[in-house]
Coordinates of C-alpha atoms and ligand atoms in Angstrom, one line a residue:
M1 CA -17.6 -10.2 -19.9
T2 CA -17.5 -8.7 -16.4
V3 CA -19.6 -10.4 -13.7
P4 CA -18.8 -8.5 -10.4
V5 CA -18.4 -10.7 -7.3
F6 CA -19.4 -9.6 -3.8
D7 CA -18.3 -10.9 -0.4
T8 CA -20.4 -11.8 2.6
L9 CA -20.6 -8.1 3.5
K10 CA -21.7 -7.1 0.0
R11 CA -18.3 -5.6 -0.8
P12 CA -17.2 -5.9 -4.5
L13 CA -13.7 -7.0 -5.5
R14 CA -12.4 -3.9 -7.3
D15 CA -8.8 -3.3 -6.3
L16 CA -5.9 -5.7 -6.5
R17 CA -2.7 -4.8 -4.7
I18 CA 0.1 -6.9 -6.2
S19 CA 3.4 -7.4 -4.5
V20 CA 6.2 -8.0 -7.1
T21 CA 9.0 -8.6 -4.5
D22 CA 9.4 -9.3 -0.8
R23 CA 12.7 -7.5 -0.8
C24 CA 13.3 -3.9 0.2
N25 CA 16.3 -1.5 0.4
F26 CA 14.8 0.1 3.5
R27 CA 14.3 -1.4 7.0
C28 CA 11.4 0.7 8.2
T29 CA 11.0 -0.1 11.9
Y30 CA 7.2 -0.4 11.7
C31 CA 7.3 -2.8 8.7
M32 CA 10.6 -4.6 8.2
P33 CA 12.6 -4.3 11.5
K34 CA 16.3 -5.0 10.9
E35 CA 16.5 -7.4 13.8
I36 CA 14.1 -9.8 11.9
F37 CA 14.9 -8.9 8.3
S38 CA 18.6 -9.1 8.9
R39 CA 21.4 -9.8 6.4
D40 CA 20.8 -13.5 6.8
F41 CA 17.1 -13.3 6.2
Q42 CA 15.9 -15.7 3.5
F43 CA 14.0 -13.8 0.9
L44 CA 12.0 -15.6 -1.8
D45 CA 14.0 -17.2 -4.6
R46 CA 13.3 -15.9 -8.0
E47 CA 11.5 -19.0 -9.3
L48 CA 9.1 -18.7 -6.4
L49 CA 8.0 -15.2 -7.5
L50 CA 5.1 -14.9 -9.9
S51 CA 6.4 -14.2 -13.4
F52 CA 5.2 -11.1 -15.2
E53 CA 3.2 -13.4 -17.5
E54 CA 1.5 -15.0 -14.5
I55 CA 0.7 -11.6 -13.0
E56 CA -0.7 -10.4 -16.3
R57 CA -2.9 -13.6 -16.6
L58 CA -4.2 -13.1 -13.0
V59 CA -5.1 -9.5 -13.6
R60 CA -6.7 -10.3 -17.0
L61 CA -8.9 -12.9 -15.3
S62 CA -9.7 -10.9 -12.2
R63 CA -11.0 -8.2 -14.4
E64 CA -13.9 -10.5 -15.3
L65 CA -14.9 -10.3 -11.6
G66 CA -14.9 -6.5 -11.6
V67 CA -11.3 -5.5 -10.8
H68 CA -10.4 -2.1 -12.4
K69 CA -7.6 -0.8 -10.3
V70 CA -4.2 -2.4 -9.8
R71 CA -1.6 -1.1 -7.3
I72 CA 2.0 -2.5 -7.7
T73 CA 3.7 -2.9 -4.3
G74 CA 6.4 -4.9 -2.6
G75 CA 8.7 -4.9 -0.5
E76 CA 10.0 -2.2 -2.7
P77 CA 8.6 -2.8 -6.2
L78 CA 11.4 -0.8 -8.0
L79 CA 13.9 -3.5 -7.0
R80 CA 12.1 -5.9 -9.4
R81 CA 14.0 -5.8 -12.7
D82 CA 12.3 -4.7 -15.9
L83 CA 9.2 -3.7 -14.0
E84 CA 8.2 -1.4 -16.9
Q85 CA 7.5 -4.6 -19.0
L86 CA 4.9 -5.7 -16.5
I87 CA 3.3 -2.2 -16.4
A88 CA 3.2 -2.1 -20.2
S89 CA 1.6 -5.6 -20.4
L90 CA -1.0 -4.6 -17.8
K91 CA -1.7 -1.3 -19.5
A92 CA -2.3 -3.2 -22.8
L93 CA -5.2 -5.1 -21.1
G94 CA -7.1 -1.8 -21.2
G95 CA -9.7 -0.4 -18.7
L96 CA -7.3 -0.5 -15.7
E97 CA -6.1 2.2 -13.4
L98 CA -2.5 1.5 -12.7
T99 CA -0.8 2.8 -9.6
M100 CA 2.3 2.0 -7.5
T101 CA 3.6 2.5 -4.0
T102 CA 7.3 3.0 -3.6
N103 CA 9.7 4.3 -1.0
G104 CA 11.0 6.7 -3.6
A105 CA 14.7 5.7 -3.3
L106 CA 15.0 4.8 -7.0
L107 CA 12.1 6.9 -8.3
A108 CA 14.1 9.9 -9.7
R109 CA 15.9 7.5 -12.0
K110 CA 12.8 5.4 -13.0
A111 CA 9.9 7.8 -13.1
Q112 CA 10.0 8.6 -16.8
A113 CA 10.2 4.9 -17.9
L114 CA 7.3 4.0 -15.5
K115 CA 5.2 6.8 -17.0
D116 CA 6.1 5.8 -20.6
A117 CA 5.1 2.2 -19.8
G118 CA 1.7 3.3 -18.8
L119 CA 1.7 3.9 -15.0
D120 CA -1.0 6.4 -14.1
R121 CA -0.2 7.5 -10.6
I122 CA 2.3 7.0 -7.8
S123 CA 2.3 7.0 -4.0
V124 CA 5.6 7.6 -2.2
S125 CA 6.2 6.7 1.5
L126 CA 8.0 9.5 3.4
D127 CA 7.5 9.5 7.1
S128 CA 9.2 12.8 8.0
L129 CA 11.1 15.8 6.5
D130 CA 13.4 15.8 9.5
D131 CA 16.5 14.1 8.0
T132 CA 17.6 12.6 11.4
V133 CA 14.1 11.2 12.1
F134 CA 13.6 9.8 8.6
R135 CA 17.0 8.1 8.5
A136 CA 16.2 6.5 11.9
M137 CA 12.7 5.4 10.7
N138 CA 14.0 3.8 7.4
D139 CA 16.9 2.4 9.5
V140 CA 19.3 2.4 6.5
D141 CA 20.4 6.0 6.9
F142 CA 18.6 7.1 3.6
P143 CA 18.3 10.9 3.2
V144 CA 15.0 12.8 2.8
A145 CA 16.5 14.8 -0.1
K146 CA 16.6 11.9 -2.5
V147 CA 13.0 10.9 -1.8
L148 CA 11.9 14.5 -2.4
E149 CA 13.9 14.5 -5.7
G150 CA 12.0 11.4 -6.7
I151 CA 8.6 13.1 -5.9
N152 CA 9.6 16.1 -8.0
V153 CA 10.6 14.0 -11.0
A154 CA 7.5 11.9 -10.7
H155 CA 5.5 15.1 -10.8
E156 CA 7.4 16.5 -13.7
V157 CA 6.8 13.4 -15.8
G158 CA 3.1 13.4 -15.1
L159 CA 2.6 10.8 -12.4
G160 CA 0.9 13.3 -10.1
P161 CA -0.9 14.3 -8.1
V162 CA 1.7 12.4 -6.1
K163 CA 0.3 10.9 -2.9
I164 CA 2.7 10.9 0.1
N165 CA 2.2 8.3 2.8
A166 CA 3.5 9.1 6.3
V167 CA 3.1 6.6 9.1
V168 CA 2.9 8.5 12.4
K169 CA 4.3 7.0 15.5
Q170 CA 4.0 8.5 19.0
G171 CA 7.3 9.9 20.2
V172 CA 9.0 9.2 16.9
N173 CA 7.8 11.5 14.2
D174 CA 4.5 13.0 15.5
H175 CA 6.4 16.3 16.3
T176 CA 7.1 16.7 12.5
V177 CA 3.5 16.2 11.3
V178 CA 2.7 19.9 11.0
E179 CA 6.0 20.6 9.1
M180 CA 5.1 17.9 6.6
A181 CA 1.6 19.3 6.0
R182 CA 3.1 22.8 5.6
H183 CA 5.7 21.6 3.1
F184 CA 3.2 19.9 0.8
K185 CA 0.5 22.5 1.1
D186 CA 0.1 24.5 -2.2
T187 CA 2.1 21.9 -4.2
G188 CA -0.8 19.8 -5.6
H189 CA 0.7 16.7 -3.8
I190 CA -1.6 15.0 -1.2
I191 CA 0.0 13.9 2.0
R192 CA -1.8 11.1 3.9
F193 CA -1.0 10.5 7.5
I194 CA -1.4 6.9 8.5
E195 CA -2.1 5.6 12.0
F196 CA 0.6 3.1 13.1
M197 CA -0.9 -0.3 12.6
D198 CA -0.4 -3.8 14.1
V199 CA 0.5 -5.2 10.6
G200 CA 2.3 -8.6 10.7
H201 CA 3.7 -9.8 14.0
T202 CA 7.2 -8.3 14.2
N203 CA 6.9 -4.5 14.6
G204 CA 6.3 -4.5 18.4
W205 CA 3.0 -2.6 17.9
R206 CA 1.4 -1.0 21.0
L207 CA -1.8 1.0 21.2
D208 CA 0.1 3.7 23.1
D209 CA 2.3 4.3 20.1
V210 CA -0.7 5.2 17.9
V211 CA -1.4 8.9 17.3
P212 CA -5.2 9.1 16.6
A213 CA -6.2 10.7 13.4
A214 CA -8.4 13.1 15.3
D215 CA -5.2 14.4 17.1
I216 CA -3.4 14.8 13.8
V217 CA -6.3 16.8 12.3
A218 CA -6.3 19.0 15.4
M219 CA -2.6 19.6 15.2
I220 CA -2.8 20.7 11.5
N221 CA -6.1 22.6 11.9
A222 CA -4.6 24.7 14.7
E223 CA -2.2 26.3 12.2
M224 CA -3.8 25.7 8.8
P225 CA -7.6 25.4 9.0
I226 CA -9.0 22.3 7.3
E227 CA -12.5 20.7 6.8
P228 CA -13.6 17.2 5.8
I229 CA -14.7 16.6 2.2
D230 CA -16.5 13.6 0.6
P231 CA -14.6 10.6 -0.7
N232 CA -13.8 10.4 -4.4
Y233 CA -15.3 6.9 -4.5
R234 CA -16.6 4.1 -2.3
G235 CA -13.7 2.3 -0.7
E236 CA -11.3 5.2 -0.8
V237 CA -8.9 4.4 2.0
A238 CA -8.0 7.9 3.2
R239 CA -10.5 10.3 4.8
R240 CA -10.1 13.6 2.9
Y241 CA -9.7 17.1 4.4
R242 CA -9.2 20.3 2.4
Y243 CA -7.5 23.5 3.4
K244 CA -10.2 26.1 3.9
D245 CA -8.0 28.6 2.0
G246 CA -8.3 26.3 -1.1
S247 CA -4.6 25.4 -1.2
G248 CA -5.0 21.6 -1.4
E249 CA -6.0 18.6 0.6
I250 CA -4.6 16.0 3.0
G251 CA -5.7 12.5 3.9
L252 CA -6.0 10.5 7.1
I253 CA -5.8 6.7 7.1
A254 CA -7.2 5.7 10.4
S255 CA -7.4 1.9 10.5
V256 CA -7.1 1.8 14.3
T257 CA -9.4 4.6 15.5
Q258 CA -11.8 5.0 12.5
P259 CA -12.0 1.5 10.8
F260 CA -13.2 1.5 7.2
C261 CA -13.7 -2.2 6.6
G262 CA -17.3 -1.7 5.5
D263 CA -16.2 -0.4 2.2
C264 CA -13.0 -2.5 1.7
T265 CA -12.8 -3.6 -1.9
R266 CA -9.1 -4.7 -1.9
G267 CA -7.6 -8.0 -2.5
R268 CA -3.8 -8.5 -2.1
I269 CA -1.5 -10.9 -4.0
S270 CA 1.8 -11.7 -2.4
A271 CA 5.0 -11.8 -4.4
D272 CA 4.8 -15.6 -4.4
G273 CA 1.2 -15.7 -5.6
A274 CA -1.0 -16.1 -2.6
L275 CA -4.3 -14.2 -2.4
Y276 CA -4.9 -12.4 0.9
T277 CA -8.4 -11.0 1.5
C278 CA -7.2 -8.6 4.3
L279 CA -4.1 -6.7 5.2
F280 CA -4.2 -8.4 8.6
A281 CA -4.9 -11.9 7.4
V282 CA -3.2 -14.9 8.9
K283 CA -3.3 -17.0 5.8
G284 CA -3.6 -16.7 2.0
F285 CA -4.8 -18.8 -0.9
D286 CA -2.1 -20.3 -3.1
L287 CA -2.9 -19.1 -6.6
R288 CA 0.6 -19.8 -7.9
A289 CA 0.1 -23.6 -7.9
L290 CA -3.2 -23.0 -9.8
L291 CA -1.5 -20.7 -12.3
R292 CA 1.3 -23.3 -12.8
S293 CA -1.2 -26.2 -13.1
T294 CA -3.3 -27.2 -16.1
A295 CA -6.2 -25.2 -14.8
S296 CA -8.2 -23.3 -17.4
D297 CA -9.0 -19.6 -17.3
E298 CA -12.5 -20.5 -16.4
E299 CA -11.4 -22.7 -13.5
I300 CA -9.1 -19.9 -12.2
V301 CA -11.9 -17.3 -12.4
K302 CA -14.2 -19.7 -10.6
T303 CA -11.7 -20.2 -7.8
L304 CA -11.1 -16.4 -7.4
S305 CA -14.8 -15.8 -7.3
E306 CA -15.4 -18.5 -4.6
I307 CA -12.6 -17.1 -2.4
W308 CA -13.9 -13.6 -2.6
A309 CA -17.6 -14.6 -2.1
A310 CA -16.6 -16.4 1.1
R311 CA -14.7 -13.4 2.4
D312 CA -15.8 -11.9 5.8
D313 CA -12.7 -10.0 6.9
R314 CA -13.1 -6.9 9.0
Y315 CA -10.1 -7.0 11.2
S316 CA -9.9 -3.3 12.1
E317 CA -13.4 -3.5 13.5
I318 CA -12.6 -6.5 15.7
R319 CA -9.0 -5.6 16.7
S320 CA -8.4 -6.3 20.4
S321 CA -5.5 -7.3 22.7
E322 CA -6.3 -10.9 21.7
T323 CA -5.8 -10.2 18.0
V324 CA -2.7 -8.1 18.1
D325 CA -0.3 -11.1 18.4
L326 CA -1.9 -13.3 15.8
P327 CA 0.7 -14.6 13.3
K328 CA -0.5 -12.1 10.7
V329 CA 1.2 -11.9 7.3
E330 CA 4.0 -9.4 7.1
M331 CA 3.2 -6.1 5.3
S332 CA 6.5 -6.4 3.4
Y333 CA 5.2 -9.6 1.9
I334 CA 1.9 -8.3 0.6
G335 CA 2.4 -4.6 0.3
G336 CA 0.3 -2.1 2.4
Ligands
SF4_401 S1 -8.7 -4.4 8.1 FE1 -8.9 -5.8 6.3 S2 -11.0 -5.7 5.8 FE2 -10.6 -3.9 7.1 S3 -10.1 -2.3 5.6 FE3 -8.2 -3.3 6.2 S4 -7.8 -4.8 4.6 FE4 -9.9 -4.2 4.5

């Protein structure tokens, strides 16, 4: 039986973002800067990662508290072997919307198997169509063409509408925003432009590097008129805009200039089984120890419920020069 749980700001727990690995084959400068996540960086050993059985149990139990959407993230989730098995076991639980966020590097090869296993939709990170800019931003010289191929295959196998996530950084890729919008217009895919965020504490974030969502809207509107439309549901992260000529929509994720904490229904599980109640949290709650103890299902549900009920996070609303340097958890560790 489902008994929804609400936090101190009356926000229900509805979405779980589950990181299945802290590893990635990219070194995006705003998430996993190469200087920090170098060749010698100690990633989590396999036995420290939650097993698929532990993830399945956690999702099954969190459903009793109202969770109905699960997003698989990383690092780069497609680096986790046999990921289709996890997706199939989560799908078998029933009543769940299953999505994933990937950098698309391995997508062309894996899309069909993901779809067959039960994945519903996919989001692909692609920060620019300019090959030089993109290769510099992923910092492993990975070409745009391969990510576009992954998006096309994902669409062909029925994982669409594909959402494309582009982080916009002043002086880095902001000059390619309109080209991105033009490219995905009329395709059915939905590009979402994301304000550069002070996630973690290693990406050198400065407010000056943020391109406000309002400026991005103005850039696009000048060439391809758009207008705001209502969210699909409470807690939808992106603000939606549709092209006035009816040829599709775009999204803006404006955590810095237009915070949306009031409707945040997302919990995040790190690859090693800690629950974080905010993307900008400093600490998490160790669920792995609980899952590997003699705790019963009831005890685990009770613990999850108590953690969420005590939640009061609203980081984006209180962000200031004092908070930017807090030792926040790295995004590569809990997924976006
Ligand atoms: S800052 Fe935290 S509370 Fe606010 S929307 Fe993001 S994850 Fe949710």
